Coordinates of C-alpha atoms and ligand atoms in Angstrom, one line a residue:
X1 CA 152.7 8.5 -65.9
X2 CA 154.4 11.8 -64.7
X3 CA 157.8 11.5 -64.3
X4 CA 158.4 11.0 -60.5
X5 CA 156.2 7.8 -61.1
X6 CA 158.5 6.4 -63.6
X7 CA 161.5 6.9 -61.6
X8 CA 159.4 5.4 -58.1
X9 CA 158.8 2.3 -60.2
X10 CA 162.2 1.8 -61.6
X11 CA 163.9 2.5 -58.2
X12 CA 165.7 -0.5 -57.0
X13 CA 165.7 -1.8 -53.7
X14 CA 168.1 -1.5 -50.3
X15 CA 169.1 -3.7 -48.1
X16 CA 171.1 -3.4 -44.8
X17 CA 173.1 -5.1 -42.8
X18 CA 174.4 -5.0 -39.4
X19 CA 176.3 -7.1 -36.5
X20 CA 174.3 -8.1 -33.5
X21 CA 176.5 -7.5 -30.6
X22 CA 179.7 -6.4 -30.1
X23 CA 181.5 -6.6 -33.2
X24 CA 183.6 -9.4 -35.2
X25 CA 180.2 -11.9 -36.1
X26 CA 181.4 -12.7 -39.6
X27 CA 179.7 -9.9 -41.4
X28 CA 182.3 -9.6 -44.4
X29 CA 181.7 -13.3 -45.1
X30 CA 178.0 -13.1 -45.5
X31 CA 178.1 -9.7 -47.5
X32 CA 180.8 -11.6 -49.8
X33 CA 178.5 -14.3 -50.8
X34 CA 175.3 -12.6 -50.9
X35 CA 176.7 -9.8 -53.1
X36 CA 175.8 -11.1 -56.3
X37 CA 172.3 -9.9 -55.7
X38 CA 173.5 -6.2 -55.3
X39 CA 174.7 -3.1 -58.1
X40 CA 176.3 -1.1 -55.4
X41 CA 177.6 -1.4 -51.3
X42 CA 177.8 1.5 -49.0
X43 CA 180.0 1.1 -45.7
X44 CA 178.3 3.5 -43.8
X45 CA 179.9 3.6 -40.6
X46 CA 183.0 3.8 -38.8
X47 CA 187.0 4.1 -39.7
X48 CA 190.3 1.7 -39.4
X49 CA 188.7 0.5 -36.2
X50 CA 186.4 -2.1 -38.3
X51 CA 188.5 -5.4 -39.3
X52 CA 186.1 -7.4 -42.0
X53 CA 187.5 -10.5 -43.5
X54 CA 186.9 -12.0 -46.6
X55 CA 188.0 -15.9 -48.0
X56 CA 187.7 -16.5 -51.5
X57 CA 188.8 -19.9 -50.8
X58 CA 192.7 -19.4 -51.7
X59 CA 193.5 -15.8 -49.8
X60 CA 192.1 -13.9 -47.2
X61 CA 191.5 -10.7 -47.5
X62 CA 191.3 -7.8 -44.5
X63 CA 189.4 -4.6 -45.0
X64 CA 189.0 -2.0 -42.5
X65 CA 187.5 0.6 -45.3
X66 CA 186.6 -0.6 -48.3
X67 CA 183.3 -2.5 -48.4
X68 CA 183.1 -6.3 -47.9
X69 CA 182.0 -7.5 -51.8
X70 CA 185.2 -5.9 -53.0
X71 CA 186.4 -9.3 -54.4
X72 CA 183.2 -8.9 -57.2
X73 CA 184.8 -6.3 -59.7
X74 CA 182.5 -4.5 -61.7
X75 CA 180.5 -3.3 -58.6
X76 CA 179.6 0.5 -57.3
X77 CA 181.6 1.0 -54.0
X78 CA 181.0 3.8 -51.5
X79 CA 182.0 5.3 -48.0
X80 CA 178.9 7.2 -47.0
X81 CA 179.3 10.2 -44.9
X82 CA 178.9 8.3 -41.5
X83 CA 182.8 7.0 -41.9
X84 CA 186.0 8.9 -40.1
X85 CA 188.8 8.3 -42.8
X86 CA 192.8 8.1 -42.4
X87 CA 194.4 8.5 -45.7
X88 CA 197.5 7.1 -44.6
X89 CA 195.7 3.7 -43.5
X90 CA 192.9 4.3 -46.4
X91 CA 195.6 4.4 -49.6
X92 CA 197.6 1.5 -49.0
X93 CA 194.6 -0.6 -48.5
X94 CA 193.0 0.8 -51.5
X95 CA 195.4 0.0 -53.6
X96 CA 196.4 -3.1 -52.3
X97 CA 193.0 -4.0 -53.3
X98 CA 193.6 -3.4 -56.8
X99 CA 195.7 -6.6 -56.9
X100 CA 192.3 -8.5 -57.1
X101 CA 190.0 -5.5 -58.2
X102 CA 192.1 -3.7 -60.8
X103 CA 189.6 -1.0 -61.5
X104 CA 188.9 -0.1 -57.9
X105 CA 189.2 3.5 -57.9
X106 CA 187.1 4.1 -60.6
X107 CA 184.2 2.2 -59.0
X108 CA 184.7 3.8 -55.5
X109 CA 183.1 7.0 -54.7
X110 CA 184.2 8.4 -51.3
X111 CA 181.9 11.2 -49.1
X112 CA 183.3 14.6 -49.0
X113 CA 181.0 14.7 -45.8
X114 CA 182.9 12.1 -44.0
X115 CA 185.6 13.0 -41.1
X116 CA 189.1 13.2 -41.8
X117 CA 191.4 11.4 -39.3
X118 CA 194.6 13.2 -38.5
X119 CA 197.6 12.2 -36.9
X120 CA 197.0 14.7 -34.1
X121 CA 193.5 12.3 -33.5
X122 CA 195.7 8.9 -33.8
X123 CA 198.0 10.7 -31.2
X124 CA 195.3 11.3 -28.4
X125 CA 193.8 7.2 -28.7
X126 CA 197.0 6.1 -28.0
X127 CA 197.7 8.9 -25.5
X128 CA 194.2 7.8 -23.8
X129 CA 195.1 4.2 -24.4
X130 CA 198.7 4.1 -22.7
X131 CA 197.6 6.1 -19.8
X132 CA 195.3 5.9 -17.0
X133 CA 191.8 6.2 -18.8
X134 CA 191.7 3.1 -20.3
X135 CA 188.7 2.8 -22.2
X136 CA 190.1 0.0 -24.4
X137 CA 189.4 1.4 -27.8
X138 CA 191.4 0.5 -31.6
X139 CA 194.1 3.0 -30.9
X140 CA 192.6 4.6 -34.5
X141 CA 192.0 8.1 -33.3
X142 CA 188.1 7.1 -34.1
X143 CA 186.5 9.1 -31.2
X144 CA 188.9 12.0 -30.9
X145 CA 188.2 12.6 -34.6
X146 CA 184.1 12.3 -34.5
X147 CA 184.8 14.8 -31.1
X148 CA 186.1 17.3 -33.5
X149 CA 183.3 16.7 -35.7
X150 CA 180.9 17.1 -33.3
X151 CA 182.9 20.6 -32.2
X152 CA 183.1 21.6 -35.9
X153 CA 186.9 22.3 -35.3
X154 CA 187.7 19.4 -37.6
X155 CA 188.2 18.6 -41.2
X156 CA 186.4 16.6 -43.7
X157 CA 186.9 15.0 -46.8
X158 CA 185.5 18.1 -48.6
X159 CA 188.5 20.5 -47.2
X160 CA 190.7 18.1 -49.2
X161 CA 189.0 19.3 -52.5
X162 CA 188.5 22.7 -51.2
X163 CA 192.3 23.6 -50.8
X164 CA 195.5 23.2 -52.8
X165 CA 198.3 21.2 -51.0
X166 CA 199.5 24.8 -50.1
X167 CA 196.3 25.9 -48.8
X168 CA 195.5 22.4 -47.2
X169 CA 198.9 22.7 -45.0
X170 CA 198.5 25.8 -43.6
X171 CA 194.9 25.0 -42.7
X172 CA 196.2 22.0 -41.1
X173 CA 199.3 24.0 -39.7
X174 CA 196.8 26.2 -38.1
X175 CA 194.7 23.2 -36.5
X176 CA 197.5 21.9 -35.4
X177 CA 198.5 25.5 -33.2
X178 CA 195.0 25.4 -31.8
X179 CA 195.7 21.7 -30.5
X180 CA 198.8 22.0 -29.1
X181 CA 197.7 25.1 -27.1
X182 CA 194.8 23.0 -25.6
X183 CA 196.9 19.8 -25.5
X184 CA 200.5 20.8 -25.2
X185 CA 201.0 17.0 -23.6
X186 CA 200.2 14.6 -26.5
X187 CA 203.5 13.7 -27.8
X188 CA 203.2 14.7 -31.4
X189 CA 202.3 18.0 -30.7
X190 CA 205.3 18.8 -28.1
X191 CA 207.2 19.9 -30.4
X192 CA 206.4 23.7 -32.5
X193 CA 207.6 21.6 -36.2
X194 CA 205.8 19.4 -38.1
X195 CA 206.7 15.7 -37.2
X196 CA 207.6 12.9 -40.3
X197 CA 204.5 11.2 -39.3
X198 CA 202.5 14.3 -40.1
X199 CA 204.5 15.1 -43.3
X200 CA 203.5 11.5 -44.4
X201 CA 200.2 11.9 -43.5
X202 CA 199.9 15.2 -45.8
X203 CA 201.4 13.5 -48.6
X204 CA 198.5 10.5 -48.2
X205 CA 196.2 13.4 -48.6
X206 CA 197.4 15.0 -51.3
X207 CA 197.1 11.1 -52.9
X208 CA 194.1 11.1 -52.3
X209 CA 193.1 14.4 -54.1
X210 CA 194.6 13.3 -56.9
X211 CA 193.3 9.5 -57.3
X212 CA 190.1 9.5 -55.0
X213 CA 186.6 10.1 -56.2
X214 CA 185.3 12.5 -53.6
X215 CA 182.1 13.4 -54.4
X216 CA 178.6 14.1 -52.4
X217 CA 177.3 10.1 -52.0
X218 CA 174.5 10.9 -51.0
X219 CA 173.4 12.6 -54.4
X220 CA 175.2 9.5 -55.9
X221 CA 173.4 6.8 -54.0
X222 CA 169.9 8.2 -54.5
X223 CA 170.4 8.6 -58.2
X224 CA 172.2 5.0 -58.4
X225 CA 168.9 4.0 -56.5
X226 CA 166.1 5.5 -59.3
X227 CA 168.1 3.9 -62.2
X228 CA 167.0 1.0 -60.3
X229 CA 170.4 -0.5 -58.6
X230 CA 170.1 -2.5 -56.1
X231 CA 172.2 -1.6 -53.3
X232 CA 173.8 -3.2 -50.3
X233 CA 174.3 -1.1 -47.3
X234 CA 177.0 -2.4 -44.9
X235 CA 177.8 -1.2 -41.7
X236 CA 180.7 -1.5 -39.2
X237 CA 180.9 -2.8 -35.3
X238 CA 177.5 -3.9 -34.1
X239 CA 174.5 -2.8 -32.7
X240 CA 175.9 -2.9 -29.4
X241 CA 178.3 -0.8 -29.8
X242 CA 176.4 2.2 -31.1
X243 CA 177.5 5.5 -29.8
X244 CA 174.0 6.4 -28.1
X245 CA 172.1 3.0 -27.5
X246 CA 175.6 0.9 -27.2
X247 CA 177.1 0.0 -23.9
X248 CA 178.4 3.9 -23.4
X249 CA 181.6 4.1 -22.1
X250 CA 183.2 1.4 -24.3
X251 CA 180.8 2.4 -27.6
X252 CA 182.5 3.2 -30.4
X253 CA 181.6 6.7 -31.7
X254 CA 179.7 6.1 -34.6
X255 CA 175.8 4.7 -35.2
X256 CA 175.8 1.4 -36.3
X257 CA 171.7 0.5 -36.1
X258 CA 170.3 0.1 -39.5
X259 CA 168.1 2.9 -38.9
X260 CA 171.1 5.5 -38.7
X261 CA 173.0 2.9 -41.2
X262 CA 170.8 3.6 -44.2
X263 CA 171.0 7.4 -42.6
X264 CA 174.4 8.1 -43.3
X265 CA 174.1 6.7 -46.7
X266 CA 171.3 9.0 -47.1
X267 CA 169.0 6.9 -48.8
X268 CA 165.1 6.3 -48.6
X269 CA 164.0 4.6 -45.7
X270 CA 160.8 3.3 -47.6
X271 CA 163.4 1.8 -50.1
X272 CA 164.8 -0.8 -47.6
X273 CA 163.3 -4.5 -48.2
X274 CA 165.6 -6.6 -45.9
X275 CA 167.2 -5.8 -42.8
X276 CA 169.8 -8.3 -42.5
X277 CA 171.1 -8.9 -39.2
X278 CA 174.9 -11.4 -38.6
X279 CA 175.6 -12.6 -35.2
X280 CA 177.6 -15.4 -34.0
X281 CA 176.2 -18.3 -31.6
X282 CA 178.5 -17.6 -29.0
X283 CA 179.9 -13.7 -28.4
X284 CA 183.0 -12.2 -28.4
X285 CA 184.0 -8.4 -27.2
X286 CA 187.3 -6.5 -27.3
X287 CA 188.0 -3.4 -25.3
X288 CA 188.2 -2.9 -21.4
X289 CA 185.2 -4.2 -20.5
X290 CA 184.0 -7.7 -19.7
X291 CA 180.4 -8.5 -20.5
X292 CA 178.2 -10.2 -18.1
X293 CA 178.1 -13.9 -19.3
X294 CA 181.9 -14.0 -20.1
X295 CA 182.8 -17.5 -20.3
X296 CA 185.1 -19.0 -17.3
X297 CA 188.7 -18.5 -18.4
X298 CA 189.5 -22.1 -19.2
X299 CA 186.3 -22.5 -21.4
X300 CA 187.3 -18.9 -22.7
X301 CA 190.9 -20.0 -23.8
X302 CA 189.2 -23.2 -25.3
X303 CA 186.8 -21.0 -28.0
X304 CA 189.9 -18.4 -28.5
X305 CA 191.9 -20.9 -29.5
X306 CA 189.7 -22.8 -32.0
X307 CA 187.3 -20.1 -33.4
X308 CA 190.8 -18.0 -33.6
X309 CA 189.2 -14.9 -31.8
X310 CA 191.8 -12.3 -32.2
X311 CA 191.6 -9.1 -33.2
X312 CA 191.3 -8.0 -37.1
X313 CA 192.9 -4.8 -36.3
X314 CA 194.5 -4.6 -32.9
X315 CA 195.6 -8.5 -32.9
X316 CA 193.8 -8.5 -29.2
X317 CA 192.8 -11.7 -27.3
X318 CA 188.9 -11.7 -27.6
X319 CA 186.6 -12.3 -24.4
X320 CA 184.6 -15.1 -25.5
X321 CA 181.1 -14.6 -24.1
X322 CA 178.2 -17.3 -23.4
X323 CA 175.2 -17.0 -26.0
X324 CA 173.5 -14.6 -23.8
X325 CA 169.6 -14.1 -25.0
X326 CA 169.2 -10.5 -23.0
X327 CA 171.8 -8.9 -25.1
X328 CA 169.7 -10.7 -28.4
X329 CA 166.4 -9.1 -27.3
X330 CA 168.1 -5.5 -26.4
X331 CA 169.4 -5.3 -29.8
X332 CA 166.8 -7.1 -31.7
X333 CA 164.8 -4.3 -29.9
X334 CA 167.1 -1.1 -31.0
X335 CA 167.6 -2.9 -34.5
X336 CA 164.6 -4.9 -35.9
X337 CA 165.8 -7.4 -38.4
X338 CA 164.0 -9.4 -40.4
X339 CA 166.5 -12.0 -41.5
X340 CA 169.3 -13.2 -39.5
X341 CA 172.7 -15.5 -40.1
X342 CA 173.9 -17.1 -37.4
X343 CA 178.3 -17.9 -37.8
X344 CA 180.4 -20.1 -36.4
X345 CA 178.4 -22.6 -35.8
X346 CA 180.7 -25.0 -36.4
X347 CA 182.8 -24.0 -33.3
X348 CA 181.6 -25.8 -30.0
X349 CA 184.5 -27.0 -28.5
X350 CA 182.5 -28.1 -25.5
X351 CA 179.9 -30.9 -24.4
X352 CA 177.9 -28.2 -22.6
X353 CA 176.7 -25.0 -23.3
X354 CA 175.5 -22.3 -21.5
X355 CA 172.4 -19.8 -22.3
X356 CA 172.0 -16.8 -20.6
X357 CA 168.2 -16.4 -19.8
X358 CA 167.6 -14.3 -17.1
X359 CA 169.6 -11.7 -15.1
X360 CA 169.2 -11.5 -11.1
X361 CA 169.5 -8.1 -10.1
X362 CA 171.0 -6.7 -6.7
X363 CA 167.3 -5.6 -5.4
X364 CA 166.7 -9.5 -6.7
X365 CA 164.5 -9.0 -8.9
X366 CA 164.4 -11.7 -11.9
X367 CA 164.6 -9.5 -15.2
X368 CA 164.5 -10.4 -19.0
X369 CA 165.7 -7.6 -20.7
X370 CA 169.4 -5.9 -19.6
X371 CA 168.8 -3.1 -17.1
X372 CA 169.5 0.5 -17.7
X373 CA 172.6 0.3 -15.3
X374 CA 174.7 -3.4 -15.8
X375 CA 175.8 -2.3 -12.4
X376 CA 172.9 -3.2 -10.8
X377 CA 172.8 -7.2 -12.2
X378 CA 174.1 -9.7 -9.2
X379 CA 173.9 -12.8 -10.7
X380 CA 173.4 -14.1 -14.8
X381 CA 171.0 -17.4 -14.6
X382 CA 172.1 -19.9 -17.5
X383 CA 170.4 -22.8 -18.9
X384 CA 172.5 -26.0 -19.6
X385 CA 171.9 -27.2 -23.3
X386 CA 174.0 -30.3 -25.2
X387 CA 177.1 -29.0 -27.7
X388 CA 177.3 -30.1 -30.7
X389 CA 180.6 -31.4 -33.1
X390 CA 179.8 -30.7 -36.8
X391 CA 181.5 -34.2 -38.0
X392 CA 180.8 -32.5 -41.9
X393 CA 179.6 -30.0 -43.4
X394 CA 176.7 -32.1 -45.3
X395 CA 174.4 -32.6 -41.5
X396 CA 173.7 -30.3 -38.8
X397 CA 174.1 -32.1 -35.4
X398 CA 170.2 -31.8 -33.9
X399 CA 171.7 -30.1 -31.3
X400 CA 172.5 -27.4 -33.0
X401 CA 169.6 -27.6 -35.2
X402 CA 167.5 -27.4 -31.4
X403 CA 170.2 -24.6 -30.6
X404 CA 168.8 -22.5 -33.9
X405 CA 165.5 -23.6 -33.2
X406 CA 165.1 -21.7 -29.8
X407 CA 166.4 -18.8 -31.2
X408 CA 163.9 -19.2 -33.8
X409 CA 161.0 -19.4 -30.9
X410 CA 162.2 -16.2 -29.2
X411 CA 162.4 -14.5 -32.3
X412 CA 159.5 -15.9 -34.5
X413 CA 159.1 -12.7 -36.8
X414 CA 162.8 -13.1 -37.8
X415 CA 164.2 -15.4 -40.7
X416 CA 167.4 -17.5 -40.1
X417 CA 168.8 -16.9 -43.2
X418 CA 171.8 -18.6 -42.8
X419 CA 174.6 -20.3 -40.7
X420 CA 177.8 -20.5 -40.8
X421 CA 180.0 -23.5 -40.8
X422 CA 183.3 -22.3 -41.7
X423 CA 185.3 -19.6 -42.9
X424 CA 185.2 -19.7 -46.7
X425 CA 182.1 -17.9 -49.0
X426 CA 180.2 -21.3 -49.0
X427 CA 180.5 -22.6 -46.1
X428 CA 177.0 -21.4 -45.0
X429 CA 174.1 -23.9 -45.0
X430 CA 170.6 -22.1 -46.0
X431 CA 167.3 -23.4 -44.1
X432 CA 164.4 -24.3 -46.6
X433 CA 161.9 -23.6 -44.0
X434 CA 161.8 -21.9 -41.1
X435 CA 158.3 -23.3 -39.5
X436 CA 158.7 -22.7 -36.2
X437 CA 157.8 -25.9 -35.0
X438 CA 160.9 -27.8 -37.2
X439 CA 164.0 -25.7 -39.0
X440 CA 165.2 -27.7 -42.0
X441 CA 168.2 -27.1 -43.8
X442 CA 168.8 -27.4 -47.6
X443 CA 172.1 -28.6 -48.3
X444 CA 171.9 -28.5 -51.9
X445 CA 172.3 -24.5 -52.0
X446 CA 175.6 -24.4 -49.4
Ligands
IMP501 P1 187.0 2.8 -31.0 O1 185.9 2.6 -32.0 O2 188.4 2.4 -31.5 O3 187.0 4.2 -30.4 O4 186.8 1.8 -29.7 C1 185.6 1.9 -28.9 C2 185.1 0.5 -28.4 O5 184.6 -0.2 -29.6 C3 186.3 -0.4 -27.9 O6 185.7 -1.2 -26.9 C4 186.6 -1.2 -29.2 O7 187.3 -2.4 -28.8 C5 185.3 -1.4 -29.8 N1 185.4 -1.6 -31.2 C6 185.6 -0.7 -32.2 N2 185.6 -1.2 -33.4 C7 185.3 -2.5 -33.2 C8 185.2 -3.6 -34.2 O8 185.2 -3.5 -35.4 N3 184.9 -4.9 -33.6 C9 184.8 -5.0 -32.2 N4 184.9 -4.0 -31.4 C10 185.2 -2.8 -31.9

């Protein structure tokens, strides 16, 4: 066997995971328990705008940077080149983390080809935020610093191993002239000196030239991959908030399909196995936008309150949304998983629930499938299905067993891996088939 062939039959495998619809389904949760099967994790995507939680049954844990199986010591961590970094927000956490992973930093790799967040880019959100154009985003400075990116007037990890601290601040000195001649407005940059926040946010950097592994991941990944590791790739958001085929204007910035997960980390695409897809029964979306099968306020306040749905990272009230099978299809369409975990299942705070199965548009036309312009829906046509109360966690209720079973018939090619009943790393219940006809649940393996 030549050599190549050795290293093909070695090479381990990848899997990927994403979130279905908007953001906040449970993904950390489901990456924390499957993660004994995986070497290394990749967060691909994203910055400080993601808020993942993790439960190891005495403490949760919030992440906005680090991947999700950071609780398992011993592993590979890396943030591919698709993430937008903040040192200032990125070093506490880090080493926050090494309270429960005391060897994180020499088992994290970071990109040197992903974006650097500056103050400058925190500045403009919140500028954006406060003031008329409200597009309802994290306040992170997410898509003022992939803007920059996408002008090549910003920096990225790699400028923090290409200069001294010296060198470093007067590169960033002179960024900073360029801005404040095009933005003379934004509050941090109305002045000619260097604000505190900035002088913190240079010392972050120079922290993390000294005690951060910034190296080319991709290089990393692939060679991790032909020693055969097996390898987890993680991304941020959800599919439907992708910056090209989410719901553009309140996208985030970055990709967040599997197909653009597994290419920020740069890995083989004929290497992926599973693509793992999280959603949970019901929606939820943050931002300034209201989707289409929002739930009527009362009902809303009802799921808020018991499935707690506030924000990770802004502490915003979530819009709870009805289970709403056109925005399933569209991104089971733009995201093709073959195995999906359902969460929350255990929240149903109501006798009824509603299904959103067909749109009516304002030509009224009867559609399937979301139109190219949401402005053009009239009406959302529900069907009216039983709750369910999950009295333990050792029986489903049958009708949410029928509840999993239709999503099952809509999406017959796809695996229910999984559902969630609660907030802790095994409080999932595992199907032990998934005939089509009848959805049976093994309880011995929750
Ligand atoms: P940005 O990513 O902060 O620029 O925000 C753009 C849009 O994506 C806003 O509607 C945010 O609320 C939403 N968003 C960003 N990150 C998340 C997330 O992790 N969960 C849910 N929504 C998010």
């Amino acid at each position: 066997m030549d050599k190549e062939a050795i290293k093909i039959t070695k090479r381990g495998r990848v899997d990927v995971l994403a979130g279905k619809l908007w953001g906040d389904e449970g993904k950390g949760k489901i990456i924390d328990k499957i993660a004994p099967g995986y070497d290394v994790f990749i967060r691909a995507n994203g910055g400080g705008n993601a808020g993942h939680t993790v439960c190891d049954g005495n403490n949760t844990h919030v992440l906005h940077y680090i991947p999700c199986a950071v609780l398992h010591t011993d592993k590979t961590f890396i943030c591919a080149a698709g993430m937008a970094i903040n040192p200032v927000d990125f070093m506490p956490e880090v080493l926050g983390l090494e309270k429960i992973n005391p060897n994180l930093r020499k088992h994290l790799f970071v990109s040197h080809q992903a974006t650097l967040i500056t103050p400058i880019h925190v500045a403009k959100d919140m500028w954006r935020e406060n003031g008329t154009g409200v597009l309802g985003s994290t306040k992170k400075g997410i898509s003022f610093a992939y803007a920059d990116d996408t002008e090549h007037k910003g920096f990225r990890l790699s400028d923090i191993l290409k200069y001294s601290s010296r060198e470093f601040l007067a590169e960033y000195e002179n960024y900073r002239k360029r801005e404040r001649k095009n933005f003379p407005l934004i509050p941090i940059l109305l002045n000619d000196e260097i604000s505190q926040e900035e002088k913190l946010w240079l010392k972050k950097v120079d922290q993390m030239r000294a005690s951060i592994q910034i190296v080319d991941t991709v290089k990393l990944a692939n060679e991790l991959l032909l020693e055969g590791k097996n390898i987890l790739i993680e991304g941020a958001q959800a599919v439907l908030l992708d910056g090209r085929h989410g719901c553009y204007p309140h996208n985030t910035s970055s990709h967040t399909t599997p197909q653009m997960l597994v290419g920020y980390a740069g890995l083989p695409m004929n290497a992926v196995r599973d693509v793992i897809a999280v959603t949970k029964w019901y929606g939820t979306r943050v931002g300034g936008v209201k989707p289409l099968s929002a739930m009527e306020a009362d009902i809303d306040e009802l799921f808020r309150q018991t499935g707690h749905e506030f924000g990770t990272t802004t502490g915003r009230a979530r819009t709870c949304v009805w289970p709403d099978e056109l925005a399933l299809r569209e991104s089971v369409t733009i995201s093709h998983p073959n195995k999906l975990y359902i969460t929350k299942m255990d929240v149903c705070p109501v006798d009824v629930v509603k299904i959103a199965v067909e749109y009516i548009l304002k030509n009224k036309e009867h559609v399937s499938y979301p139109p190219m312009n949401l402005s053009d829906v009239e009406t959302v046509v529900y069907k009216e299905v039983p709750g369910w109360k999950f009295e333990n966690k050792d029986s489903i209720p049958e009708n949410a067993i029928n509840f999993i079973a239709r999503i099952k018939k809509l999406f017959p090619f796809i695996e229910i891996a999984g559902i969630g009943v609660g907030p802790n790393r095994d409080d999932i219940i595992y199907p032990s088939s998934n005939d089509l006809n009848k959805i049976v649940f093994n309880f011995e393996h929750s």
